[in-house]
mmCIF file of C-alpha atoms in Angstrom:
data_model
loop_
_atom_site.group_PDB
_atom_site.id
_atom_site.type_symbol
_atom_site.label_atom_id
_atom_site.label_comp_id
_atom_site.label_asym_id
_atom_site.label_seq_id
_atom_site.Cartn_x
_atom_site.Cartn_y
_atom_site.Cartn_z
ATOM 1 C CA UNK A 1 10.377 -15.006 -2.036
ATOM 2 C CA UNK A 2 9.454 -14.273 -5.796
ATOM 3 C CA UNK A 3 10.854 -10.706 -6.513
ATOM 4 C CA UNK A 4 7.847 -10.567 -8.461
ATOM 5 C CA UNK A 5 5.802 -9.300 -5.726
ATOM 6 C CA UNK A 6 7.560 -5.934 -6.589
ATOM 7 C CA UNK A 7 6.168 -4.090 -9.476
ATOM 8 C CA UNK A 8 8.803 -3.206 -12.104
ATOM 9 C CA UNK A 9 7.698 0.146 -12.265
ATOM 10 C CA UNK A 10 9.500 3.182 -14.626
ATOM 11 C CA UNK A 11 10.541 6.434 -13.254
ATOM 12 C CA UNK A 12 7.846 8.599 -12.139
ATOM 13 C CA UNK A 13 5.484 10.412 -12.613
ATOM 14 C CA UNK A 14 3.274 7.407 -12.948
ATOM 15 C CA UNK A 15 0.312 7.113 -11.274
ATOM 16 C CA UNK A 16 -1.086 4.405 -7.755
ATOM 17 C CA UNK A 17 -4.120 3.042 -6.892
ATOM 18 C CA UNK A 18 -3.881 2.108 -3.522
ATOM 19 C CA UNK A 19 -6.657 0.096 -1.817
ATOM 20 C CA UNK A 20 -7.189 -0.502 1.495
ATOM 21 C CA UNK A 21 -9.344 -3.346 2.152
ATOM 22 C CA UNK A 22 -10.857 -5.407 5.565
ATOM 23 C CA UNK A 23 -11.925 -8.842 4.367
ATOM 24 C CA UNK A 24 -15.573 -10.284 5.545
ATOM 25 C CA UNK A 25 -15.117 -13.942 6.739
ATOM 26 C CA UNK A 26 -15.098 -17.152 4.253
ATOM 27 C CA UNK A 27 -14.260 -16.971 1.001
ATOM 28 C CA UNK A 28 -17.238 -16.456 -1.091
ATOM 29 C CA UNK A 29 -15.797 -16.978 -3.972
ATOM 30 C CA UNK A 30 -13.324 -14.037 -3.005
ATOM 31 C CA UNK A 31 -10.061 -15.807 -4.084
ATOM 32 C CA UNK A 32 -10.791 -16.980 -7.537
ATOM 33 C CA UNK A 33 -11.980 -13.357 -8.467
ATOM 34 C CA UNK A 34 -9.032 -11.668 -6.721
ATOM 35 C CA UNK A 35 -7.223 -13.980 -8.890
ATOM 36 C CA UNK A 36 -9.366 -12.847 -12.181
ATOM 37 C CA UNK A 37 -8.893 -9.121 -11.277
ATOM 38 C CA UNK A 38 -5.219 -9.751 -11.347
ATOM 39 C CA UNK A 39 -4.877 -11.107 -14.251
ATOM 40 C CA UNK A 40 -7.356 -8.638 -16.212
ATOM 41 C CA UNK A 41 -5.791 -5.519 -14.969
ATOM 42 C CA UNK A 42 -2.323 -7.066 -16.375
ATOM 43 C CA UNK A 43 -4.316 -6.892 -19.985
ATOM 44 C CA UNK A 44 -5.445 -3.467 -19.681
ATOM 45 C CA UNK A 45 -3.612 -0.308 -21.530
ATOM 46 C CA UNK A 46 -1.405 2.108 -19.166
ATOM 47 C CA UNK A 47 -1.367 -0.941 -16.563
ATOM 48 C CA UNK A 48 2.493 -0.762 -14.890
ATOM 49 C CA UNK A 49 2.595 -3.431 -11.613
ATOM 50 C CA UNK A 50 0.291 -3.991 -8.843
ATOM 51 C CA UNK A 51 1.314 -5.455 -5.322
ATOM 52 C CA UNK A 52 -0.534 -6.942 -2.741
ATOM 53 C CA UNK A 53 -0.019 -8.061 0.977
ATOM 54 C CA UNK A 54 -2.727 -9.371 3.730
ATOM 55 C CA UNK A 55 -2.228 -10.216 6.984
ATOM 56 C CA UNK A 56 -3.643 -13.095 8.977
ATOM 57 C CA UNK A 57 -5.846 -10.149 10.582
ATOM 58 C CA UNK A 58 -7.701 -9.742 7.123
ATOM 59 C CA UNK A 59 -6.634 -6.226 6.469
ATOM 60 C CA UNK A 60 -4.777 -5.574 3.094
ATOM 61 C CA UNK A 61 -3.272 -3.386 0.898
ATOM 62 C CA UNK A 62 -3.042 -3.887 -2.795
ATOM 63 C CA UNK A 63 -1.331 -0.779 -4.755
ATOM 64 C CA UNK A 64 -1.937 -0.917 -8.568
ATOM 65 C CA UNK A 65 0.050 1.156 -10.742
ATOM 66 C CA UNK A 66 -0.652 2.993 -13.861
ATOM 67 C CA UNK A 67 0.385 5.667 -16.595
ATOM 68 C CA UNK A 68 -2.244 8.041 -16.642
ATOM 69 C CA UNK A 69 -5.579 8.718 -14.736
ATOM 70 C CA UNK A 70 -7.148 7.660 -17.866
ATOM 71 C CA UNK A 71 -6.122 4.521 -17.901
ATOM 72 C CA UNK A 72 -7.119 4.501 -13.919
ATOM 73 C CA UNK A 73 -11.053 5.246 -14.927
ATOM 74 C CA UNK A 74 -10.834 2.463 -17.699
ATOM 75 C CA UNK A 75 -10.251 -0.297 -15.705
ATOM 76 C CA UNK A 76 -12.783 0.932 -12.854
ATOM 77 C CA UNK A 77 -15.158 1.197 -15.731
ATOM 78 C CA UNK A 78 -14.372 -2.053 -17.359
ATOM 79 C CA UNK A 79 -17.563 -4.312 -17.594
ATOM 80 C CA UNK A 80 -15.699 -7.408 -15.574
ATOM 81 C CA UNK A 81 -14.271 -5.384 -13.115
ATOM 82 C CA UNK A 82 -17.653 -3.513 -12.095
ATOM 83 C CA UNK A 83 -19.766 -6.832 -11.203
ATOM 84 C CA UNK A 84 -15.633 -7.328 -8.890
ATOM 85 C CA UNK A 85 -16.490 -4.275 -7.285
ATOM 86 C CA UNK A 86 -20.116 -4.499 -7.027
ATOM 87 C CA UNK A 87 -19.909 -8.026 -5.032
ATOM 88 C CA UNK A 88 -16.792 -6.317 -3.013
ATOM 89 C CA UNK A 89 -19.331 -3.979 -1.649
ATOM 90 C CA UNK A 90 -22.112 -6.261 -1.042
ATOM 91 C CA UNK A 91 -19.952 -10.036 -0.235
ATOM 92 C CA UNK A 92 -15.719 -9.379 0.238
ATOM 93 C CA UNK A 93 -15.389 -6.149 2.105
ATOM 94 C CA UNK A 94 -16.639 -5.376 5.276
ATOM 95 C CA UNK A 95 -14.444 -1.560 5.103
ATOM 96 C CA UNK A 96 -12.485 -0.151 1.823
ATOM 97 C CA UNK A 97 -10.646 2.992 1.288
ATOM 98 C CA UNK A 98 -9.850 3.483 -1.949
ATOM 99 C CA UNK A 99 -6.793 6.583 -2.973
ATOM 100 C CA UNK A 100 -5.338 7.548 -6.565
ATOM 101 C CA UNK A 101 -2.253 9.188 -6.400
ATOM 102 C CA UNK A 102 0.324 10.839 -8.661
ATOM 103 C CA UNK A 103 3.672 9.057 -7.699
ATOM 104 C CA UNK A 104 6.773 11.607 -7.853
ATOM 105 C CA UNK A 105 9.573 9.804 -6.111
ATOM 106 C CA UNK A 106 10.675 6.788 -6.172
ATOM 107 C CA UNK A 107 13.661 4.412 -4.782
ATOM 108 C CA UNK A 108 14.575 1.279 -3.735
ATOM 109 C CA UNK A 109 17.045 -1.141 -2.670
ATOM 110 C CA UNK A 110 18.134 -4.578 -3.180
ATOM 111 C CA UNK A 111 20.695 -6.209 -0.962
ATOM 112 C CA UNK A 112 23.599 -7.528 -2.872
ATOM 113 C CA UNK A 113 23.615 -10.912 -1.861
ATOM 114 C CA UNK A 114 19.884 -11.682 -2.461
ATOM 115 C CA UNK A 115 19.694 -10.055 -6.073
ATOM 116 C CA UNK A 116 22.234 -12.777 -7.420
ATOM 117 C CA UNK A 117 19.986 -15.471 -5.809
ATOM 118 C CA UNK B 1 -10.827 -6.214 13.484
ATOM 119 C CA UNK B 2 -10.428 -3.172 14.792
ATOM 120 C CA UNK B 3 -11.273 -0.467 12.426
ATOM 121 C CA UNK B 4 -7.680 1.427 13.551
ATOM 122 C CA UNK B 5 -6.192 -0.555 10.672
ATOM 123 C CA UNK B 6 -7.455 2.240 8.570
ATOM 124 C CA UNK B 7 -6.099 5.817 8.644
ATOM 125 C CA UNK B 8 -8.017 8.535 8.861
ATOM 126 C CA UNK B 9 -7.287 10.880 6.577
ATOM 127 C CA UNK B 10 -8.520 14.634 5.322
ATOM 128 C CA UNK B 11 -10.435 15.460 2.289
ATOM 129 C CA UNK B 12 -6.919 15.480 -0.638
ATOM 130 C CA UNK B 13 -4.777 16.566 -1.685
ATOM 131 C CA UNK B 14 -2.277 15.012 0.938
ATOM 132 C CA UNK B 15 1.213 12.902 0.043
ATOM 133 C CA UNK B 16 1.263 9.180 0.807
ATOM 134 C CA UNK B 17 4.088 7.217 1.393
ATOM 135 C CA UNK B 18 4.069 3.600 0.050
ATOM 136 C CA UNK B 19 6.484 1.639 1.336
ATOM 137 C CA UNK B 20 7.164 -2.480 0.041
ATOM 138 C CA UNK B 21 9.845 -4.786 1.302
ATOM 139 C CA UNK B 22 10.212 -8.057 1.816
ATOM 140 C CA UNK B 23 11.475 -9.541 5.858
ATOM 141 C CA UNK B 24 14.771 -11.356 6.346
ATOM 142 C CA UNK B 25 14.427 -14.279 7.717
ATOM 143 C CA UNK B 26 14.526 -13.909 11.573
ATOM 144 C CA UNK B 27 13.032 -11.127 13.899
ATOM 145 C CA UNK B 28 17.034 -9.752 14.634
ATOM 146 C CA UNK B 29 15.026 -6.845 16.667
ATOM 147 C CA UNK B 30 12.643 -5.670 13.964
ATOM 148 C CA UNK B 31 8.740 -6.067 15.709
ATOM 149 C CA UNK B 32 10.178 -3.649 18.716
ATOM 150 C CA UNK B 33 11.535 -1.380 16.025
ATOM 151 C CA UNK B 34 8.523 -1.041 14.103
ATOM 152 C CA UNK B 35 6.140 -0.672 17.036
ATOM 153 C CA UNK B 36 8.653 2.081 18.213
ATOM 154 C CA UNK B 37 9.099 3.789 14.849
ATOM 155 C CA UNK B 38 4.754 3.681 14.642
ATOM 156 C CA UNK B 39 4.794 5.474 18.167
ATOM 157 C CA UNK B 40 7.483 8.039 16.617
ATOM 158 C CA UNK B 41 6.106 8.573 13.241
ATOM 159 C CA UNK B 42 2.494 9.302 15.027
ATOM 160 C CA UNK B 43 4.249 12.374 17.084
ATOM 161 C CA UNK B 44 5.565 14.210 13.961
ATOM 162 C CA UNK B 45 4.165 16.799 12.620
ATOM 163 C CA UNK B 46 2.146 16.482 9.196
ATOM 164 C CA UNK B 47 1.512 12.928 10.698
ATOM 165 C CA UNK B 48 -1.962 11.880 8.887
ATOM 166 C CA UNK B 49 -2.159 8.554 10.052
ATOM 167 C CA UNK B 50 -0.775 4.975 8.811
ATOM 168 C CA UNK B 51 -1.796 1.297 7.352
ATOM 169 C CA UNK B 52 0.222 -1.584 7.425
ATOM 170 C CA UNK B 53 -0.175 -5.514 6.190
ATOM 171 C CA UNK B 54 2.096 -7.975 5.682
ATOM 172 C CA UNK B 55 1.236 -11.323 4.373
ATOM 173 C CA UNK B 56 2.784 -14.981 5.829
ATOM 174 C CA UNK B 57 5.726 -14.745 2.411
ATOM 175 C CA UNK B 58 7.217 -11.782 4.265
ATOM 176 C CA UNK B 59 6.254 -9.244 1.747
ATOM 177 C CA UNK B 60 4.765 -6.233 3.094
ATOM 178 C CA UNK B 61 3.249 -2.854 2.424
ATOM 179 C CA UNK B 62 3.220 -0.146 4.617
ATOM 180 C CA UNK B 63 1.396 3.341 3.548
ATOM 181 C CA UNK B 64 2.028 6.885 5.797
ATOM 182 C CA UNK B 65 -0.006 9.889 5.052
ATOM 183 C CA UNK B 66 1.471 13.080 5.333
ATOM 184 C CA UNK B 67 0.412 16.846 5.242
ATOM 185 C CA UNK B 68 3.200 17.724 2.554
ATOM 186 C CA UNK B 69 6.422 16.952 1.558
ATOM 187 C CA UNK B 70 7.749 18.829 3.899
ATOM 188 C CA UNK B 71 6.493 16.570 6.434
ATOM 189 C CA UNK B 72 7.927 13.276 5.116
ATOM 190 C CA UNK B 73 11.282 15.505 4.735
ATOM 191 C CA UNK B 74 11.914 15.729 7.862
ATOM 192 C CA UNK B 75 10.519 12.532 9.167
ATOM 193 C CA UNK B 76 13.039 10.879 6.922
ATOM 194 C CA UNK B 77 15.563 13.177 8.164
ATOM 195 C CA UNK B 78 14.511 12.269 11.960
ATOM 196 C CA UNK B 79 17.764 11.077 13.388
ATOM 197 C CA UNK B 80 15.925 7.956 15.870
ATOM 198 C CA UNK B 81 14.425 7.009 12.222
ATOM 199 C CA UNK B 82 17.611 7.396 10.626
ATOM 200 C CA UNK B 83 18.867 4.384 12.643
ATOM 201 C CA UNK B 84 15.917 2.141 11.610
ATOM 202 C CA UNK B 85 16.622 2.945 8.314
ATOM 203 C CA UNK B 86 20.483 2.439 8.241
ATOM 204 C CA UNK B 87 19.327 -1.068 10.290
ATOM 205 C CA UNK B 88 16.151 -1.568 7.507
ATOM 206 C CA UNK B 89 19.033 -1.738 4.684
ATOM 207 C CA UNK B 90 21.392 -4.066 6.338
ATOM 208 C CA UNK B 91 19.190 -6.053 8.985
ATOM 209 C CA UNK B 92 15.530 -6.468 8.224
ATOM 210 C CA UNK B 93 15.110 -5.838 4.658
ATOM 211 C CA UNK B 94 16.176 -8.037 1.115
ATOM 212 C CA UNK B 95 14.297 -6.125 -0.815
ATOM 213 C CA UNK B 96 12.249 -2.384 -0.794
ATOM 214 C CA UNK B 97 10.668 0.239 -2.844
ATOM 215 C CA UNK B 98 9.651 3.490 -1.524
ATOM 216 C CA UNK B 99 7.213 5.633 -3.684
ATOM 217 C CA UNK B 100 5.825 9.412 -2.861
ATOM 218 C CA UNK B 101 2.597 10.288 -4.002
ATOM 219 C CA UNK B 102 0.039 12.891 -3.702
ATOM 220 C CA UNK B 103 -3.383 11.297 -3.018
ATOM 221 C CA UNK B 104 -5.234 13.621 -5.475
ATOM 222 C CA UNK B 105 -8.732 11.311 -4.987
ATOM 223 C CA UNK B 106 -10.126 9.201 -2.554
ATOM 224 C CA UNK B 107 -13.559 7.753 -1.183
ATOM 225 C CA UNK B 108 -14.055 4.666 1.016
ATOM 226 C CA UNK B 109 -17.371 2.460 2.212
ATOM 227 C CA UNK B 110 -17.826 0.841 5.459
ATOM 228 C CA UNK B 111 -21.239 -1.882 5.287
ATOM 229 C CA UNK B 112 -23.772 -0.671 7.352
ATOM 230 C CA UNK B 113 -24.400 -3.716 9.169
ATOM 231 C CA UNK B 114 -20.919 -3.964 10.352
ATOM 232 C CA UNK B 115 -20.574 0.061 11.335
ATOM 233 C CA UNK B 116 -22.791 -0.123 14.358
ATOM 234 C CA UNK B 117 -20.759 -3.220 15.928
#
């Protein structure tokens, strides 16, 4: 696996996105924007990681991270990202929960003979 | 899918627990230990409910909503989860992060056409 599916993120307090997400059937188009999104957020000031996993069920998580709430409201308002969300509602998501939160704690762990591989 | 995949959590402020890793190879015991430590987790108190996904790669997030700090505290302390973890370090896991936020915001949307079925 690519260990960058982990976000490289600093020591906290930093702040998550974390959205919760049931995907309609077919693609509609979803992947190439979920692709788009990606790489726009990456652009955007105060923008720290994001990471992403969906099972074969559908449901997914994707957890973008962030500096500051203001940078948070920036990218939701961002003129790209608001026709994303505005088909998510109407084409890509049958059920979304959406939660900012203020990370304060934060560790990890890599075994010792993966991180040399 | 069944609309369980989604927690369902208070009005905030609550604490979230955002949990990435990325599977060994191999089951070595780790579906009956998650299914057991999702039964266990949903007895303790400050419990607020749970989402999980995990894509075909092996990388996977799992979030846990809590009450308060307090709550995760002694979860993490729990000496049955103490095992899993000690067995999540050397057994089931290359790679995790572990983050603790508090959910400060949060809103959701279900499609109407797919909330009566």
């Amino acid at each position: 696996m690519n260990s960058d599916v982990f976000a490289a993120t600093p020591e906290p307090p930093y702040y998550a996105v974390v959205f919760s997400s049931a995907r309609t059937e077919g693609d509609k188009g979803y992947a190439v924007m979920a692709e788009r999104m990606d790489a726009l957020a990456r652009e955007q000031p105060g923008y720290l990681g994001i990471e992403s996993a969906r099972g074969a069920d559908g449901f997914g998580i994707t957890v973008s991270y962030w500096e500051s709430l203001e940078a948070i409201a920036a990218w939701r308002s961002n003129a790209e990202h608001q026709v994303a969300q505005e088909n998510g509602k109407r084409i890509w998501y049958g059920h979304f929960e959406l939660r900012i939160a203020r990370v304060e704690r934060a560790y990890g762990m890599i075994q010792k003979d993966r991180a040399t591989n």
